[in-house]
């Protein structure tokens, strides 16, 4: 039979399957692109075909017809089974609660990581043989938290220090020595500059302590899978950049300009020898945790992408049992970090082996394992996932048109009632791919277009060098012109009352955003007027002419009311800001 895992080339080479393709996708076999997609899975082909992805019933008929074709061989692997903890892992001769426990002796700062260490058994395979968890309470709030095995007989339970005061815990485990251990830790005041996890705040974002957060994001998908020297250069570049969010992948990436083999993986093993999917590489995860902590020290949120399709190791198709085991382990290790976001997928619709049911199941696992309710999203290549799903906290969007994407921001806000982050709108760079050769001016223009419509547009950079070290994936250095301009934009937005912009009634040719009646910005984009006649709301206003590319703000003399002519320099990328003058 042929199914989602079969390759396009195998289907083309089979007369029966080819006939099905021609019936449901007329002309696809004769397409000049057919040769380029021979190794693609049929599940991916459906994702990039509007005729099938937008008609669920037609898609079901397509799969049923392929399943009826004789002679084909499915490429889908036989998935590893689920493994239940061993109820006899420790016998009755082992006293309950006998494992040594180490708790923090000093007060943990609020929003810091509370780590409980247990020195327990190491025989067998504790990654799957032992289940460990705890109930944690401060008297007002209680939650369950899962633990994990960290190798060499060490088990850890981590949770986020959400509030000051004493927090008590009591463990429950299938291993007798780890079961019934209790204790307490003390949480003190927050360290300077820490504000807790970011939450959705209406159509914008705020930290848990109520302070405003505006994402100024960038992407370096595989930066933690590079040599140490490259990772250090990435951190140095981030320290000098305006970004406070970084999209990054749990798994390594196999794609254009991404052919190098990482040193370690989430599972022990290698591409040549295979991977042990019943264990985890604790050194890999310790290194990831260090990088996430280093991002936190720079004030950067780690938007961690859990799955993606650009894979040569088999990680995109692990099967439900391994996916679940991995998700529980990842969330238990990382959910105590205040600066983590969960991105279920980059371009979920290209992950041919996963269905909507799979994504819903994965989301449910993350929700169950994360008592701190970190932000959750799922990113599209073509069709949006149903962003109204309650587990999705904000929209993480990719460009939907070669030119026009940010212009949809206010519509998407209205449709889903959630913050809109356009994480992938195209990258500033010079490679041959259309998504990776925007000018800095165009990327900044798109960011302003999104901002005045109440959203947040992310950055990426794809300048090619002889090392094939492109920031968008490997990190390294930032050389583009857009980062400083995006920082300037964030500063302009931050000066608004409340620190955010919302879309305002606009002219047919100019979008307006801001705070109604108080703080108004008109953005002219690629237009270049020499003047503009404005009609201000009732009251007195100061007017500024903003050059968004040269990063200048020029105040017009005086205080203005009613109809005003604003002189402009007939250059692109200009904006006008009106700020109400308060008599008090």
mmCIF file of N, CA and C in Angstrom, residues 437-544:
data_model
loop_
_atom_site.group_PDB
_atom_site.id
_atom_site.type_symbol
_atom_site.label_atom_id
_atom_site.label_comp_id
_atom_site.label_asym_id
_atom_site.label_seq_id
_atom_site.Cartn_x
_atom_site.Cartn_y
_atom_site.Cartn_z
ATOM 1 N N UNK A 437 16.513 36.631 0.928
ATOM 2 C CA UNK A 437 17.294 37.706 0.305
ATOM 3 C C UNK A 437 16.569 39.043 0.342
ATOM 4 N N UNK A 438 15.887 39.296 1.448
ATOM 5 C CA UNK A 438 15.293 40.615 1.647
ATOM 6 C C UNK A 438 16.380 41.635 1.947
ATOM 7 N N UNK A 439 16.133 42.880 1.558
ATOM 8 C CA UNK A 439 16.986 43.962 2.033
ATOM 9 C C UNK A 439 16.643 44.262 3.491
ATOM 10 N N UNK A 440 17.574 44.913 4.164
ATOM 11 C CA UNK A 440 17.271 45.350 5.516
ATOM 12 C C UNK A 440 16.086 46.294 5.544
ATOM 13 N N UNK A 441 16.008 47.165 4.539
ATOM 14 C CA UNK A 441 14.895 48.117 4.472
ATOM 15 C C UNK A 441 13.554 47.392 4.395
ATOM 16 N N UNK A 442 13.502 46.312 3.597
ATOM 17 C CA UNK A 442 12.225 45.618 3.435
ATOM 18 C C UNK A 442 11.837 44.876 4.701
ATOM 19 N N UNK A 443 12.790 44.271 5.374
ATOM 20 C CA UNK A 443 12.463 43.590 6.621
ATOM 21 C C UNK A 443 11.958 44.583 7.662
ATOM 22 N N UNK A 444 12.613 45.737 7.754
ATOM 23 C CA UNK A 444 12.175 46.745 8.720
ATOM 24 C C UNK A 444 10.813 47.299 8.332
ATOM 25 N N UNK A 445 10.586 47.495 7.045
ATOM 26 C CA UNK A 445 9.258 47.954 6.607
ATOM 27 C C UNK A 445 8.183 46.983 7.062
ATOM 28 N N UNK A 446 8.423 45.701 6.891
ATOM 29 C CA UNK A 446 7.423 44.708 7.291
ATOM 30 C C UNK A 446 7.203 44.732 8.809
ATOM 31 N N UNK A 447 8.271 44.974 9.549
ATOM 32 C CA UNK A 447 8.122 45.048 11.005
ATOM 33 C C UNK A 447 7.271 46.239 11.423
ATOM 34 N N UNK A 448 7.462 47.379 10.777
ATOM 35 C CA UNK A 448 6.622 48.546 11.091
ATOM 36 C C UNK A 448 5.180 48.311 10.666
ATOM 37 N N UNK A 449 4.982 47.698 9.515
ATOM 38 C CA UNK A 449 3.617 47.396 9.062
ATOM 39 C C UNK A 449 2.898 46.524 10.097
ATOM 40 N N UNK A 450 3.592 45.537 10.638
ATOM 41 C CA UNK A 450 2.977 44.698 11.661
ATOM 42 C C UNK A 450 2.758 45.430 12.969
ATOM 43 N N UNK A 451 3.703 46.295 13.331
ATOM 44 C CA UNK A 451 3.622 46.981 14.625
ATOM 45 C C UNK A 451 2.421 47.912 14.707
ATOM 46 N N UNK A 452 2.179 48.720 13.646
ATOM 47 C CA UNK A 452 1.062 49.661 13.713
ATOM 48 C C UNK A 452 -0.279 48.926 13.647
ATOM 49 N N UNK A 453 -0.236 47.665 13.296
ATOM 50 C CA UNK A 453 -1.457 46.851 13.310
ATOM 51 C C UNK A 453 -1.569 45.994 14.570
ATOM 52 N N UNK A 454 -0.710 46.272 15.539
ATOM 53 C CA UNK A 454 -0.841 45.632 16.843
ATOM 54 C C UNK A 454 -0.146 44.300 16.973
ATOM 55 N N UNK A 455 0.816 43.988 16.094
ATOM 56 C CA UNK A 455 1.504 42.712 16.171
ATOM 57 C C UNK A 455 3.006 42.872 16.322
ATOM 58 N N UNK A 456 3.711 41.749 16.170
ATOM 59 C CA UNK A 456 5.149 41.701 16.396
ATOM 60 C C UNK A 456 5.789 40.871 15.295
ATOM 61 N N UNK A 457 6.703 41.478 14.563
ATOM 62 C CA UNK A 457 7.346 40.824 13.423
ATOM 63 C C UNK A 457 8.781 40.472 13.794
ATOM 64 N N UNK A 458 9.157 39.216 13.564
ATOM 65 C CA UNK A 458 10.473 38.730 13.944
ATOM 66 C C UNK A 458 11.524 38.936 12.872
ATOM 67 N N UNK A 459 12.757 38.806 13.289
ATOM 68 C CA UNK A 459 13.946 39.015 12.459
ATOM 69 C C UNK A 459 14.581 37.675 12.093
ATOM 70 N N UNK A 460 15.284 37.675 10.974
ATOM 71 C CA UNK A 460 16.161 36.576 10.605
ATOM 72 C C UNK A 460 17.206 37.101 9.644
ATOM 73 N N UNK A 461 18.341 36.395 9.565
ATOM 74 C CA UNK A 461 19.430 36.895 8.739
ATOM 75 C C UNK A 461 20.102 35.740 8.010
ATOM 76 N N UNK A 462 20.245 35.882 6.673
ATOM 77 C CA UNK A 462 20.765 34.793 5.850
ATOM 78 C C UNK A 462 21.808 35.301 4.865
ATOM 79 N N UNK A 463 22.826 35.944 5.381
ATOM 80 C CA UNK A 463 23.953 36.337 4.544
ATOM 81 C C UNK A 463 24.929 35.168 4.451
ATOM 82 N N UNK A 464 25.277 34.793 3.219
ATOM 83 C CA UNK A 464 26.123 33.626 2.992
ATOM 84 C C UNK A 464 27.596 34.002 3.126
ATOM 85 N N UNK A 465 28.354 33.155 3.814
ATOM 86 C CA UNK A 465 29.800 33.310 3.873
ATOM 87 C C UNK A 465 30.452 31.976 3.513
ATOM 88 N N UNK A 466 31.755 31.956 3.437
ATOM 89 C CA UNK A 466 32.444 30.742 2.978
ATOM 90 C C UNK A 466 32.294 29.587 3.954
ATOM 91 N N UNK A 467 31.950 29.866 5.195
ATOM 92 C CA UNK A 467 31.744 28.810 6.188
ATOM 93 C C UNK A 467 30.316 28.264 6.147
ATOM 94 N N UNK A 468 29.478 28.843 5.302
ATOM 95 C CA UNK A 468 28.051 28.518 5.273
ATOM 96 C C UNK A 468 27.458 28.630 6.679
ATOM 97 N N UNK A 469 27.832 29.700 7.334
ATOM 98 C CA UNK A 469 27.408 29.959 8.708
ATOM 99 C C UNK A 469 26.385 31.080 8.670
ATOM 100 N N UNK A 470 25.138 30.725 8.408
ATOM 101 C CA UNK A 470 24.058 31.699 8.308
ATOM 102 C C UNK A 470 23.389 31.846 9.672
ATOM 103 N N UNK A 471 23.198 33.092 10.097
ATOM 104 C CA UNK A 471 22.636 33.346 11.419
ATOM 105 C C UNK A 471 21.310 32.622 11.614
ATOM 106 N N UNK A 472 20.457 32.590 10.605
ATOM 107 C CA UNK A 472 19.105 32.039 10.724
ATOM 108 C C UNK A 472 19.104 30.610 11.242
ATOM 109 N N UNK A 473 20.206 29.901 11.057
ATOM 110 C CA UNK A 473 20.269 28.542 11.565
ATOM 111 C C UNK A 473 21.411 28.336 12.545
ATOM 112 N N UNK A 474 22.617 28.739 12.167
ATOM 113 C CA UNK A 474 23.788 28.400 12.968
ATOM 114 C C UNK A 474 24.195 29.479 13.953
ATOM 115 N N UNK A 475 23.667 30.693 13.811
ATOM 116 C CA UNK A 475 24.134 31.774 14.661
ATOM 117 C C UNK A 475 25.458 32.320 14.150
ATOM 118 N N UNK A 476 26.309 32.739 15.062
ATOM 119 C CA UNK A 476 27.591 33.337 14.673
ATOM 120 C C UNK A 476 27.560 34.833 14.866
ATOM 121 N N UNK A 477 27.706 35.577 13.765
ATOM 122 C CA UNK A 477 27.666 37.037 13.834
ATOM 123 C C UNK A 477 26.431 37.590 13.141
ATOM 124 N N UNK A 478 25.996 38.722 13.631
ATOM 125 C CA UNK A 478 24.958 39.504 12.962
ATOM 126 C C UNK A 478 25.637 40.603 12.168
ATOM 127 N N UNK A 479 25.374 40.642 10.851
ATOM 128 C CA UNK A 479 26.012 41.666 10.026
ATOM 129 C C UNK A 479 25.001 42.542 9.303
ATOM 130 N N UNK A 480 23.721 42.233 9.439
ATOM 131 C CA UNK A 480 22.698 42.957 8.704
ATOM 132 C C UNK A 480 22.428 44.344 9.259
ATOM 133 N N UNK A 481 21.629 45.080 8.507
ATOM 134 C CA UNK A 481 21.308 46.461 8.870
ATOM 135 C C UNK A 481 20.029 46.574 9.693
ATOM 136 N N UNK A 482 19.255 45.493 9.782
ATOM 137 C CA UNK A 482 17.937 45.615 10.402
ATOM 138 C C UNK A 482 17.915 45.562 11.930
ATOM 139 N N UNK A 483 18.801 44.829 12.623
ATOM 140 C CA UNK A 483 18.635 44.709 14.075
ATOM 141 C C UNK A 483 18.526 46.026 14.826
ATOM 142 N N UNK A 484 19.422 46.967 14.566
ATOM 143 C CA UNK A 484 19.357 48.231 15.299
ATOM 144 C C UNK A 484 18.063 48.975 14.999
ATOM 145 N N UNK A 485 17.550 48.859 13.762
ATOM 146 C CA UNK A 485 16.293 49.522 13.402
ATOM 147 C C UNK A 485 15.103 48.873 14.098
ATOM 148 N N UNK A 486 15.185 47.570 14.316
ATOM 149 C CA UNK A 486 14.106 46.907 15.053
ATOM 150 C C UNK A 486 14.132 47.319 16.520
ATOM 151 N N UNK A 487 15.321 47.535 17.054
ATOM 152 C CA UNK A 487 15.410 48.067 18.413
ATOM 153 C C UNK A 487 14.831 49.473 18.506
ATOM 154 N N UNK A 488 15.084 50.285 17.501
ATOM 155 C CA UNK A 488 14.513 51.634 17.454
ATOM 156 C C UNK A 488 12.988 51.571 17.413
ATOM 157 N N UNK A 489 12.451 50.691 16.584
ATOM 158 C CA UNK A 489 10.996 50.505 16.516
ATOM 159 C C UNK A 489 10.438 50.128 17.886
ATOM 160 N N UNK A 490 11.081 49.199 18.566
ATOM 161 C CA UNK A 490 10.599 48.793 19.882
ATOM 162 C C UNK A 490 10.581 49.970 20.848
ATOM 163 N N UNK A 491 11.579 50.832 20.747
ATOM 164 C CA UNK A 491 11.591 52.004 21.618
ATOM 165 C C UNK A 491 10.429 52.943 21.346
ATOM 166 N N UNK A 492 10.092 53.129 20.071
ATOM 167 C CA UNK A 492 8.947 53.980 19.723
ATOM 168 C C UNK A 492 7.653 53.376 20.256
ATOM 169 N N UNK A 493 7.491 52.064 20.087
ATOM 170 C CA UNK A 493 6.288 51.397 20.601
ATOM 171 C C UNK A 493 6.234 51.508 22.123
ATOM 172 N N UNK A 494 7.388 51.344 22.760
ATOM 173 C CA UNK A 494 7.429 51.376 24.217
ATOM 174 C C UNK A 494 7.079 52.720 24.821
ATOM 175 N N UNK A 495 7.144 53.787 24.038
ATOM 176 C CA UNK A 495 6.783 55.111 24.546
ATOM 177 C C UNK A 495 5.277 55.346 24.573
ATOM 178 N N UNK A 496 4.523 54.430 23.991
ATOM 179 C CA UNK A 496 3.063 54.567 24.012
ATOM 180 C C UNK A 496 2.532 54.308 25.420
ATOM 181 N N UNK A 497 1.432 54.936 25.796
ATOM 182 C CA UNK A 497 0.808 54.605 27.076
ATOM 183 C C UNK A 497 0.487 53.109 27.118
ATOM 184 N N UNK A 498 0.951 52.438 28.153
ATOM 185 C CA UNK A 498 0.757 50.993 28.244
ATOM 186 C C UNK A 498 1.827 50.197 27.523
ATOM 187 N N UNK A 499 2.677 50.870 26.751
ATOM 188 C CA UNK A 499 3.799 50.208 26.125
ATOM 189 C C UNK A 499 3.474 49.349 24.925
ATOM 190 N N UNK A 500 2.292 49.510 24.326
ATOM 191 C CA UNK A 500 1.919 48.705 23.160
ATOM 192 C C UNK A 500 1.111 49.558 22.188
ATOM 193 N N UNK A 501 1.060 49.090 20.936
ATOM 194 C CA UNK A 501 0.230 49.706 19.917
ATOM 195 C C UNK A 501 -0.924 48.786 19.556
ATOM 196 N N UNK A 502 -2.061 49.382 19.269
ATOM 197 C CA UNK A 502 -3.195 48.658 18.704
ATOM 198 C C UNK A 502 -3.603 49.348 17.406
ATOM 199 N N UNK A 503 -4.207 48.606 16.475
ATOM 200 C CA UNK A 503 -4.626 49.249 15.224
ATOM 201 C C UNK A 503 -5.716 50.283 15.477
ATOM 202 N N UNK A 504 -5.618 51.383 14.761
ATOM 203 C CA UNK A 504 -6.593 52.465 14.852
ATOM 204 C C UNK A 504 -7.265 52.648 13.495
ATOM 205 N N UNK A 505 -8.403 53.331 13.447
ATOM 206 C CA UNK A 505 -9.009 53.615 12.141
ATOM 207 C C UNK A 505 -7.987 54.257 11.216
ATOM 208 N N UNK A 506 -7.863 53.714 10.009
ATOM 209 C CA UNK A 506 -6.774 54.089 9.118
ATOM 210 C C UNK A 506 -7.279 54.710 7.831
ATOM 211 N N UNK A 507 -6.393 55.423 7.162
ATOM 212 C CA UNK A 507 -6.678 55.917 5.826
ATOM 213 C C UNK A 507 -6.517 54.762 4.829
ATOM 214 N N UNK A 508 -7.070 54.931 3.648
ATOM 215 C CA UNK A 508 -6.995 53.828 2.686
ATOM 216 C C UNK A 508 -5.560 53.530 2.278
ATOM 217 N N UNK A 509 -4.697 54.545 2.360
ATOM 218 C CA UNK A 509 -3.321 54.378 1.894
ATOM 219 C C UNK A 509 -2.289 54.398 3.011
ATOM 220 N N UNK A 510 -2.711 54.609 4.254
ATOM 221 C CA UNK A 510 -1.776 54.719 5.365
ATOM 222 C C UNK A 510 -2.374 54.038 6.602
ATOM 223 N N UNK A 511 -1.691 53.051 7.169
ATOM 224 C CA UNK A 511 -2.185 52.450 8.411
ATOM 225 C C UNK A 511 -1.837 53.322 9.618
ATOM 226 N N UNK A 512 -2.750 53.351 10.582
ATOM 227 C CA UNK A 512 -2.544 54.062 11.834
ATOM 228 C C UNK A 512 -2.596 53.055 12.983
ATOM 229 N N UNK A 513 -1.730 53.275 13.959
ATOM 230 C CA UNK A 513 -1.762 52.461 15.167
ATOM 231 C C UNK A 513 -1.422 53.294 16.373
ATOM 232 N N UNK A 514 -1.689 52.760 17.554
ATOM 233 C CA UNK A 514 -1.352 53.477 18.769
ATOM 234 C C UNK A 514 -2.369 53.269 19.858
ATOM 235 N N UNK A 515 -2.648 54.344 20.580
ATOM 236 C CA UNK A 515 -3.630 54.343 21.660
ATOM 237 C C UNK A 515 -4.641 55.427 21.327
ATOM 238 N N UNK A 516 -5.871 55.039 21.102
ATOM 239 C CA UNK A 516 -6.890 55.958 20.583
ATOM 240 C C UNK A 516 -6.947 57.249 21.393
ATOM 241 N N UNK A 517 -6.849 58.375 20.674
ATOM 242 C CA UNK A 517 -6.992 59.690 21.286
ATOM 243 C C UNK A 517 -5.768 60.199 22.003
ATOM 244 N N UNK A 518 -4.743 59.344 22.181
ATOM 245 C CA UNK A 518 -3.586 59.753 22.979
ATOM 246 C C UNK A 518 -2.248 59.641 22.255
ATOM 247 N N UNK A 519 -2.070 58.576 21.500
ATOM 248 C CA UNK A 519 -0.749 58.289 20.927
ATOM 249 C C UNK A 519 -1.009 57.637 19.583
ATOM 250 N N UNK A 520 -0.754 58.361 18.498
ATOM 251 C CA UNK A 520 -1.123 57.901 17.173
ATOM 252 C C UNK A 520 0.094 57.916 16.248
ATOM 253 N N UNK A 521 0.275 56.827 15.504
ATOM 254 C CA UNK A 521 1.376 56.743 14.556
ATOM 255 C C UNK A 521 0.821 56.378 13.186
ATOM 256 N N UNK A 522 1.188 57.164 12.179
ATOM 257 C CA UNK A 522 0.884 56.847 10.781
ATOM 258 C C UNK A 522 2.180 56.407 10.119
ATOM 259 N N UNK A 523 2.149 55.262 9.423
ATOM 260 C CA UNK A 523 3.353 54.736 8.791
ATOM 261 C C UNK A 523 3.179 54.744 7.277
ATOM 262 N N UNK A 524 4.124 55.358 6.566
ATOM 263 C CA UNK A 524 3.999 55.526 5.120
ATOM 264 C C UNK A 524 4.712 54.451 4.309
ATOM 265 N N UNK A 525 5.530 53.624 4.943
ATOM 266 C CA UNK A 525 6.130 52.486 4.269
ATOM 267 C C UNK A 525 6.940 52.858 3.049
ATOM 268 N N UNK A 526 6.669 52.162 1.929
ATOM 269 C CA UNK A 526 7.440 52.425 0.712
ATOM 270 C C UNK A 526 6.956 53.666 -0.038
ATOM 271 N N UNK A 527 5.886 54.300 0.426
ATOM 272 C CA UNK A 527 5.464 55.579 -0.162
ATOM 273 C C UNK A 527 6.389 56.698 0.335
ATOM 274 N N UNK A 528 6.410 57.814 -0.394
ATOM 275 C CA UNK A 528 7.350 58.884 -0.044
ATOM 276 C C UNK A 528 6.733 60.262 -0.278
ATOM 277 N N UNK A 529 5.710 60.609 0.506
ATOM 278 C CA UNK A 529 5.064 61.915 0.335
ATOM 279 C C UNK A 529 5.982 63.056 0.777
ATOM 280 N N UNK A 530 5.756 64.203 0.157
ATOM 281 C CA UNK A 530 6.485 65.407 0.580
ATOM 282 C C UNK A 530 5.719 66.180 1.651
ATOM 283 N N UNK A 531 4.464 65.827 1.861
ATOM 284 C CA UNK A 531 3.689 66.393 2.960
ATOM 285 C C UNK A 531 2.468 65.503 3.173
ATOM 286 N N UNK A 532 1.799 65.703 4.325
ATOM 287 C CA UNK A 532 0.548 64.983 4.597
ATOM 288 C C UNK A 532 -0.341 65.891 5.421
ATOM 289 N N UNK A 533 -1.602 65.997 5.003
ATOM 290 C CA UNK A 533 -2.595 66.727 5.785
ATOM 291 C C UNK A 533 -3.265 65.767 6.748
ATOM 292 N N UNK A 534 -3.195 66.106 8.021
ATOM 293 C CA UNK A 534 -3.775 65.262 9.056
ATOM 294 C C UNK A 534 -4.924 65.984 9.742
ATOM 295 N N UNK A 535 -5.886 65.197 10.214
ATOM 296 C CA UNK A 535 -6.941 65.735 11.068
ATOM 297 C C UNK A 535 -6.803 65.044 12.414
ATOM 298 N N UNK A 536 -6.391 65.809 13.424
ATOM 299 C CA UNK A 536 -6.104 65.242 14.742
ATOM 300 C C UNK A 536 -7.387 65.082 15.553
ATOM 301 N N UNK A 537 -7.390 64.153 16.506
ATOM 302 C CA UNK A 537 -8.521 64.082 17.428
ATOM 303 C C UNK A 537 -8.635 65.367 18.236
ATOM 304 N N UNK A 538 -9.716 65.514 18.911
ATOM 305 C CA UNK A 538 -9.924 66.719 19.716
ATOM 306 C C UNK A 538 -8.854 66.832 20.788
ATOM 307 N N UNK A 539 -8.320 68.037 20.947
ATOM 308 C CA UNK A 539 -7.297 68.271 21.963
ATOM 309 C C UNK A 539 -6.016 68.794 21.363
ATOM 310 N N UNK A 540 -5.009 68.973 22.213
ATOM 311 C CA UNK A 540 -3.702 69.491 21.818
ATOM 312 C C UNK A 540 -2.718 68.337 21.640
ATOM 313 N N UNK A 541 -1.893 68.416 20.579
ATOM 314 C CA UNK A 541 -0.950 67.343 20.275
ATOM 315 C C UNK A 541 0.415 67.894 19.897
ATOM 316 N N UNK A 542 1.438 67.155 20.289
ATOM 317 C CA UNK A 542 2.779 67.347 19.754
ATOM 318 C C UNK A 542 2.944 66.398 18.575
ATOM 319 N N UNK A 543 3.660 66.847 17.536
ATOM 320 C CA UNK A 543 3.853 66.041 16.334
ATOM 321 C C UNK A 543 5.336 65.787 16.104
ATOM 322 N N UNK A 544 5.648 64.535 15.759
ATOM 323 C CA UNK A 544 7.012 64.135 15.442
ATOM 324 C C UNK A 544 7.046 63.518 14.057
#
